[in-house]
């Protein structure tokens, strides 16, 4: 899994959907209209209704990509009944062409998997997305190259060919980690490879690319193709942003706060299980998505499980300075039209024991 395109969402469609106020209610409520009330029912019917189990609230969660170990906690929470315990009937779906952010904003999905970088841009454009939990506490992405390219430092990017998707944030990120070590980003040849397979591209067209180590890096190790991995966070603190995150809409928070709280309570248990039991958690993901490479899932889960929570007080915790530092960096480079109101872009309120 390489790093996705910086703009995986269509801002135009998001803004249209937001302005139109369209979208279904994917977390129950009264969207479907009343089917009668206890006051109008007979005493016998009312007593029967009270003794019947309450129907679970349907909730749709849109992934950002095909299922992988970033998503394990969601599948664990579903398989082990954590969502059911909270009265939720959760459907985990892939995003399709629209993308998870669009699905959440339109109301097609109550929750989604996103990233701080794309959500920051969306907020600047007036899209009412909110991050409600950091799935991974620190940025596990970076620039990776086969060891035979000799890229041991960001300065070694000079004279090499980078394969990306043509976003200005790529060069800006390279510059951010090259400048401290005396590198010149203008000496890097950049080509667009889009969604081309990393392993094919480095054999044919490029020297390095931007990847998430937990998937592509682990796959390289299993294939016997070792990498030199330069993590963004190790060279530029402002690039230690949250990716991925769980998102919802301002509308969902306003209308169904109890559903948001219940969803995060169960999801937190799912990720904590994956932290404590990586092998068993990986088995659950493999069972749910049998087309995945089982060896890759097991190895990736073992590497990633300690990084979900890392040094945070609890899984999912987000900090204002992380949101502000990244947005201020983008704004300083004129990649944003205005500063981000960081405190409105995320909330810890719905995490278990939230403050």
Short mmCIF file of C-alpha atoms in Angstrom, two decimals:
data_model
loop_
_atom_site.label_atom_id
_atom_site.label_comp_id
_atom_site.label_asym_id
_atom_site.label_seq_id
_atom_site.Cartn_x
_atom_site.Cartn_y
_atom_site.Cartn_z
CA UNK A 1 0.00 0.00 0.00
CA UNK A 2 1.66 3.19 -1.17
CA UNK A 3 0.68 6.58 0.18
CA UNK A 4 -2.60 7.53 -1.40
CA UNK A 5 -3.04 10.59 -3.56
CA UNK A 6 -3.06 13.70 -1.44
CA UNK A 7 -6.46 14.62 -2.81
CA UNK A 8 -8.37 11.34 -2.65
CA UNK A 9 -11.61 13.23 -2.14
CA UNK A 10 -13.40 15.43 -4.66
CA UNK A 11 -13.76 18.77 -2.95
CA UNK A 12 -16.19 19.98 -5.57
CA UNK A 13 -18.61 17.14 -4.94
CA UNK A 14 -18.14 17.47 -1.19
CA UNK A 15 -19.05 21.14 -1.27
CA UNK A 16 -22.07 20.46 -3.49
CA UNK A 17 -23.26 17.73 -1.16
CA UNK A 18 -22.71 19.94 1.88
CA UNK A 19 -24.59 22.86 0.36
CA UNK A 20 -27.45 20.64 -0.70
CA UNK A 21 -27.64 19.10 2.76
CA UNK A 22 -28.25 15.69 1.24
CA UNK A 23 -27.51 12.26 2.60
CA UNK A 24 -29.19 9.62 4.67
CA UNK A 25 -29.06 9.05 8.35
CA UNK A 26 -26.77 6.05 8.85
CA UNK A 27 -27.05 5.84 12.58
CA UNK A 28 -30.72 5.32 13.20
CA UNK A 29 -32.73 8.19 14.62
CA UNK A 30 -36.15 9.11 13.18
CA UNK A 31 -35.15 9.54 9.55
CA UNK A 32 -37.57 6.85 8.43
CA UNK A 33 -40.55 8.37 10.23
CA UNK A 34 -42.57 7.13 13.18
CA UNK A 35 -44.27 3.76 13.06
CA UNK A 36 -46.48 4.43 16.06
CA UNK A 37 -45.84 5.26 19.69
CA UNK A 38 -46.43 3.61 23.06
CA UNK A 39 -49.14 6.17 23.78
CA UNK A 40 -51.22 4.97 20.84
CA UNK A 41 -50.63 1.25 21.42
CA UNK A 42 -52.70 -1.13 23.55
CA UNK A 43 -51.38 -1.99 27.05
CA UNK A 44 -50.60 -5.52 25.83
CA UNK A 45 -48.65 -4.26 22.82
CA UNK A 46 -46.78 -1.76 24.95
CA UNK A 47 -45.78 -4.47 27.43
CA UNK A 48 -44.64 -6.71 24.58
CA UNK A 49 -42.55 -3.89 23.09
CA UNK A 50 -40.88 -3.24 26.43
CA UNK A 51 -39.88 -6.88 26.80
CA UNK A 52 -38.54 -7.22 23.24
CA UNK A 53 -34.85 -6.59 22.66
CA UNK A 54 -34.09 -3.19 21.20
CA UNK A 55 -33.16 -3.28 17.52
CA UNK A 56 -29.52 -2.52 16.80
CA UNK A 57 -28.74 0.84 15.21
CA UNK A 58 -27.37 0.38 11.67
CA UNK A 59 -24.03 2.12 11.14
CA UNK A 60 -21.95 2.22 7.97
CA UNK A 61 -18.18 2.74 8.10
CA UNK A 62 -16.32 3.58 4.88
CA UNK A 63 -12.67 2.55 4.56
CA UNK A 64 -10.11 4.73 2.82
CA UNK A 65 -8.58 1.87 0.85
CA UNK A 66 -8.83 -1.87 0.47
CA UNK A 67 -8.86 -3.61 3.88
CA UNK A 68 -5.47 -3.78 5.60
CA UNK A 69 -3.96 -3.70 9.07
CA UNK A 70 -4.78 -0.02 9.54
CA UNK A 71 -8.36 -1.25 9.80
CA UNK A 72 -7.91 -4.32 12.01
CA UNK A 73 -9.58 -2.82 15.09
CA UNK A 74 -12.79 -2.25 13.15
CA UNK A 75 -12.98 -5.87 12.06
CA UNK A 76 -12.10 -7.09 15.56
CA UNK A 77 -14.84 -4.97 17.11
CA UNK A 78 -17.35 -6.41 14.67
CA UNK A 79 -16.22 -10.05 14.94
CA UNK A 80 -15.93 -10.13 18.74
CA UNK A 81 -19.31 -8.49 19.26
CA UNK A 82 -18.09 -5.19 20.68
CA UNK A 83 -20.36 -3.22 18.35
CA UNK A 84 -23.31 -5.46 19.13
CA UNK A 85 -22.71 -4.90 22.85
CA UNK A 86 -23.14 -1.17 22.20
CA UNK A 87 -26.35 -1.69 20.24
CA UNK A 88 -24.75 -1.10 16.84
CA UNK A 89 -25.05 -3.12 13.63
CA UNK A 90 -21.89 -2.04 11.81
CA UNK A 91 -21.32 -2.50 8.08
CA UNK A 92 -17.68 -1.95 6.97
CA UNK A 93 -17.51 -0.99 3.29
CA UNK A 94 -14.86 0.01 0.78
CA UNK A 95 -15.03 3.60 -0.45
CA UNK A 96 -15.61 3.18 -4.17
CA UNK A 97 -15.00 6.03 -6.58
CA UNK A 98 -16.53 8.69 -4.33
CA UNK A 99 -14.09 8.18 -1.47
CA UNK A 100 -14.74 7.85 2.25
CA UNK A 101 -14.69 11.58 2.96
CA UNK A 102 -17.45 12.18 0.43
CA UNK A 103 -19.50 9.31 1.82
CA UNK A 104 -19.25 10.69 5.35
CA UNK A 105 -19.99 14.27 4.34
CA UNK A 106 -23.02 13.26 2.28
CA UNK A 107 -24.40 11.06 5.06
CA UNK A 108 -24.01 7.85 3.06
CA UNK A 109 -21.71 6.61 5.84
CA UNK A 110 -21.77 7.70 9.47
CA UNK A 111 -18.02 7.16 9.89
CA UNK A 112 -14.99 6.87 7.67
CA UNK A 113 -11.27 6.34 7.59
CA UNK A 114 -9.38 9.41 6.46
CA UNK A 115 -6.14 11.28 7.12
CA UNK A 116 -5.12 14.56 8.71
CA UNK A 117 -3.70 15.98 5.50
CA UNK A 118 -6.86 15.56 3.40
CA UNK A 119 -9.15 16.51 6.28
CA UNK A 120 -7.14 19.70 6.82
CA UNK A 121 -7.70 20.72 3.22
CA UNK A 122 -11.38 19.79 3.43
CA UNK A 123 -11.89 21.94 6.55
CA UNK A 124 -10.25 24.91 4.82
CA UNK A 125 -12.76 24.48 1.98
CA UNK A 126 -15.66 24.50 4.43
CA UNK A 127 -16.35 20.76 4.43
CA UNK A 128 -17.68 19.77 7.89
CA UNK A 129 -15.57 16.67 8.51
CA UNK A 130 -14.22 16.00 12.01
CA UNK A 131 -11.52 13.58 13.13
CA UNK A 132 -12.70 11.62 16.17
CA UNK A 133 -9.71 9.30 16.73
CA UNK A 134 -6.15 8.77 15.55
CA UNK A 135 -5.88 5.17 14.38
CA UNK A 136 -2.07 5.33 14.52
CA UNK A 137 -0.38 7.75 16.91
CA UNK A 138 2.60 8.71 14.74
CA UNK A 139 3.15 8.96 10.99
CA UNK A 140 4.51 5.64 9.72
CA UNK A 141 4.99 6.86 6.15
CA UNK A 142 8.15 7.99 4.45
CA UNK A 143 10.33 7.76 1.38
CA UNK A 144 11.58 4.28 0.55
CA UNK A 145 14.20 3.00 -1.88
CA UNK A 146 15.76 -0.37 -2.66
CA UNK A 147 19.05 -0.61 -0.75
CA UNK A 148 21.07 -0.72 -3.97
CA UNK A 149 20.13 2.93 -4.68
CA UNK A 150 22.28 4.12 -1.79
CA UNK A 151 19.68 6.44 -0.28
CA UNK A 152 20.68 6.59 3.38
CA UNK A 153 19.85 10.25 3.99
CA UNK A 154 17.46 12.78 2.45
CA UNK A 155 20.49 14.43 0.84
CA UNK A 156 20.92 11.26 -1.20
CA UNK A 157 17.68 12.09 -3.04
CA UNK A 158 19.81 14.41 -5.16
CA UNK A 159 20.38 12.96 -8.62
CA UNK A 160 17.71 10.28 -8.08
CA UNK A 161 14.25 9.83 -9.61
CA UNK A 162 11.18 10.07 -7.40
CA UNK A 163 7.88 8.54 -8.48
CA UNK A 164 4.70 10.17 -7.18
CA UNK A 165 1.26 11.43 -8.16
CA UNK A 166 2.06 15.04 -9.03
CA UNK A 167 0.92 16.87 -5.90
CA UNK A 168 2.76 19.96 -4.66
CA UNK A 169 2.82 18.50 -1.15
CA UNK A 170 5.27 15.84 -2.33
CA UNK A 171 8.01 18.27 -3.27
CA UNK A 172 7.23 20.33 -0.17
CA UNK A 173 7.64 17.25 2.03
CA UNK A 174 10.89 16.28 0.32
CA UNK A 175 12.19 19.80 0.80
CA UNK A 176 11.18 19.75 4.48
CA UNK A 177 13.37 16.73 5.18
CA UNK A 178 16.18 17.63 2.76
CA UNK A 179 16.79 21.18 3.96
CA UNK A 180 17.97 20.20 7.48
CA UNK A 181 20.68 17.95 6.02
CA UNK A 182 21.79 20.36 3.31
CA UNK A 183 19.96 18.74 0.41
CA UNK A 184 18.55 20.55 -2.64
CA UNK A 185 15.11 19.33 -3.72
CA UNK A 186 15.61 20.91 -7.17
CA UNK A 187 18.20 18.24 -7.87
CA UNK A 188 15.59 15.49 -7.60
CA UNK A 189 13.96 14.29 -10.80
CA UNK A 190 10.24 13.84 -10.26
CA UNK A 191 7.98 11.70 -12.44
CA UNK A 192 4.31 10.84 -12.10
CA UNK A 193 3.53 7.16 -11.68
CA UNK A 194 0.04 7.52 -10.19
CA UNK A 195 -1.15 4.29 -8.61
CA UNK A 196 1.49 2.11 -10.26
CA UNK A 197 2.80 -0.81 -8.20
CA UNK A 198 5.80 0.23 -6.11
CA UNK A 199 7.81 -2.92 -6.76
CA UNK A 200 7.34 -2.69 -10.51
CA UNK A 201 8.13 1.03 -10.59
CA UNK A 202 11.43 0.81 -8.70
CA UNK A 203 12.62 -1.93 -11.05
CA UNK A 204 11.72 0.06 -14.14
CA UNK A 205 11.28 3.80 -13.76
CA UNK A 206 12.20 5.27 -10.37
CA UNK A 207 14.60 5.13 -7.43
CA UNK A 208 12.26 5.91 -4.55
CA UNK A 209 8.65 6.60 -3.62
CA UNK A 210 6.45 7.54 -0.66
CA UNK A 211 5.02 4.50 1.16
CA UNK A 212 3.53 3.29 4.42
CA UNK A 213 6.05 0.91 5.91
CA UNK A 214 3.44 -1.21 7.71
CA UNK A 215 2.25 -2.63 4.38
CA UNK A 216 4.61 -1.97 1.47
CA UNK A 217 7.72 -2.02 3.65
CA UNK A 218 6.72 -5.27 5.30
CA UNK A 219 5.86 -6.74 1.90
CA UNK A 220 9.32 -5.80 0.63
CA UNK A 221 10.88 -7.62 3.57
CA UNK A 222 8.83 -10.74 2.90
CA UNK A 223 9.80 -10.61 -0.77
CA UNK A 224 13.48 -10.43 0.10
CA UNK A 225 13.76 -6.94 -1.36
CA UNK A 226 15.10 -4.82 1.53
CA UNK A 227 14.47 -1.10 1.64
CA UNK A 228 16.09 1.99 3.03
CA UNK A 229 13.20 3.77 4.74
CA UNK A 230 13.37 7.46 5.64
CA UNK A 231 10.41 8.29 7.88
CA UNK A 232 9.07 11.83 7.54
CA UNK A 233 8.69 12.27 11.29
CA UNK A 234 12.38 11.58 11.90
CA UNK A 235 13.46 14.62 9.90
CA UNK A 236 10.58 17.12 10.11
CA UNK A 237 8.39 17.26 13.26
CA UNK A 238 5.64 19.10 11.40
CA UNK A 239 5.21 16.00 9.21
CA UNK A 240 4.45 13.75 12.17
CA UNK A 241 0.74 14.07 11.51
CA UNK A 242 -2.11 11.61 12.07
CA UNK A 243 -2.63 9.15 9.25
CA UNK A 244 -5.05 7.46 9.23
CA UNK A 245 -7.83 8.83 11.42
CA UNK A 246 -11.49 7.99 12.01
CA UNK A 247 -13.84 10.68 10.78
CA UNK A 248 -17.45 11.70 11.08
CA UNK A 249 -19.47 14.77 10.18
CA UNK A 250 -20.49 17.74 12.29
CA UNK A 251 -24.07 16.72 11.53
CA UNK A 252 -23.58 13.22 12.96
CA UNK A 253 -22.03 14.66 16.12
CA UNK A 254 -24.89 17.14 16.56
CA UNK A 255 -27.72 14.69 15.88
CA UNK A 256 -26.38 11.36 17.16
CA UNK A 257 -23.73 11.97 19.81
CA UNK A 258 -24.67 8.78 21.66
CA UNK A 259 -23.98 6.74 18.51
CA UNK A 260 -20.58 8.41 18.05
CA UNK A 261 -19.72 7.61 21.66
CA UNK A 262 -20.90 4.01 21.39
CA UNK A 263 -19.03 3.50 18.13
CA UNK A 264 -15.77 4.77 19.59
CA UNK A 265 -16.17 2.76 22.78
CA UNK A 266 -16.43 -0.45 20.78
CA UNK A 267 -13.77 0.56 18.26
CA UNK A 268 -11.35 1.43 21.05
CA UNK A 269 -11.82 -2.08 22.45
CA UNK A 270 -11.15 -3.49 19.00
CA UNK A 271 -7.86 -1.67 18.62
CA UNK A 272 -6.83 -2.45 22.19
CA UNK A 273 -7.41 -6.12 21.42
CA UNK A 274 -5.21 -5.75 18.33
CA UNK A 275 -2.54 -4.11 20.48
CA UNK A 276 -2.64 -6.92 23.03
CA UNK A 277 -3.22 -9.85 20.64
CA UNK A 278 -1.69 -9.09 17.23
CA UNK A 279 -1.76 -12.67 15.97
CA UNK A 280 -5.36 -13.30 16.91
CA UNK A 281 -6.36 -9.89 15.55
CA UNK A 282 -4.62 -10.63 12.26
CA UNK A 283 -6.50 -13.93 12.06
CA UNK A 284 -9.77 -12.02 12.44
CA UNK A 285 -8.85 -9.68 9.57
CA UNK A 286 -7.84 -12.64 7.39
CA UNK A 287 -11.12 -14.39 8.16
CA UNK A 288 -13.09 -11.26 7.24
CA UNK A 289 -11.09 -10.62 4.06
CA UNK A 290 -9.78 -14.00 2.88
CA UNK A 291 -8.31 -12.58 -0.34
CA UNK A 292 -5.56 -10.86 1.67
CA UNK A 293 -2.07 -12.38 1.81
CA UNK A 294 -2.13 -14.09 5.21
CA UNK A 295 1.65 -13.92 5.71
CA UNK A 296 1.67 -10.21 4.93
CA UNK A 297 -1.24 -9.54 7.28
CA UNK A 298 0.42 -11.43 10.15
CA UNK A 299 3.80 -9.72 9.68
CA UNK A 300 2.23 -6.29 9.20
CA UNK A 301 0.05 -6.71 12.28
CA UNK A 302 3.01 -7.70 14.44
CA UNK A 303 4.88 -4.57 13.34
CA UNK A 304 1.93 -2.18 13.54
CA UNK A 305 0.11 -3.23 16.72
CA UNK A 306 2.49 -1.41 19.13
CA UNK A 307 2.18 1.74 17.02
CA UNK A 308 -1.58 2.16 17.29
CA UNK A 309 -1.29 3.70 20.75
CA UNK A 310 2.48 4.16 21.01
CA UNK A 311 3.26 6.88 23.58
CA UNK A 312 -0.29 8.24 23.93
CA UNK A 313 -2.24 7.99 27.17
CA UNK A 314 -4.95 6.02 25.33
CA UNK A 315 -5.69 4.79 21.85
CA UNK A 316 -7.14 7.46 19.57
CA UNK A 317 -5.88 10.50 21.49
CA UNK A 318 -5.17 13.59 19.35
CA UNK A 319 -3.29 16.76 20.18
CA UNK A 320 -3.98 20.30 19.05
CA UNK A 321 -0.30 20.97 18.34
CA UNK A 322 -0.10 18.09 15.88
CA UNK A 323 -3.00 19.51 13.89
CA UNK A 324 -1.71 23.06 14.17
CA UNK A 325 1.91 22.32 13.29
CA UNK A 326 1.01 20.55 10.06
CA UNK A 327 -1.59 23.13 9.00
CA UNK A 328 0.71 26.05 9.82
CA UNK A 329 3.44 24.44 7.71
CA UNK A 330 1.04 24.02 4.78
CA UNK A 331 -0.25 27.57 5.15
CA UNK A 332 3.28 28.94 5.24
CA UNK A 333 3.94 27.25 1.90
CA UNK A 334 0.69 28.67 0.49
CA UNK A 335 -0.77 25.18 0.17
CA UNK A 336 -3.74 26.39 2.22
CA UNK A 337 -5.76 29.53 1.55
CA UNK A 338 -6.12 30.39 5.23
CA UNK A 339 -5.05 29.08 8.64
CA UNK A 340 -6.82 26.03 10.03
CA UNK A 341 -9.03 26.30 13.12
CA UNK A 342 -7.29 23.26 14.59
CA UNK A 343 -9.59 22.81 17.58
CA UNK A 344 -12.59 22.37 15.27
CA UNK A 345 -10.88 19.79 13.04
CA UNK A 346 -10.77 17.08 15.71
CA UNK A 347 -12.24 16.06 19.04
CA UNK A 348 -11.30 13.65 21.84
CA UNK A 349 -14.73 14.08 23.43
CA UNK A 350 -16.14 10.72 22.36
CA UNK A 351 -13.20 8.51 23.25
CA UNK A 352 -13.69 6.34 26.34
CA UNK A 353 -13.00 8.49 29.41
CA UNK A 354 -13.01 11.51 27.08
CA UNK A 355 -12.37 14.90 28.56
#
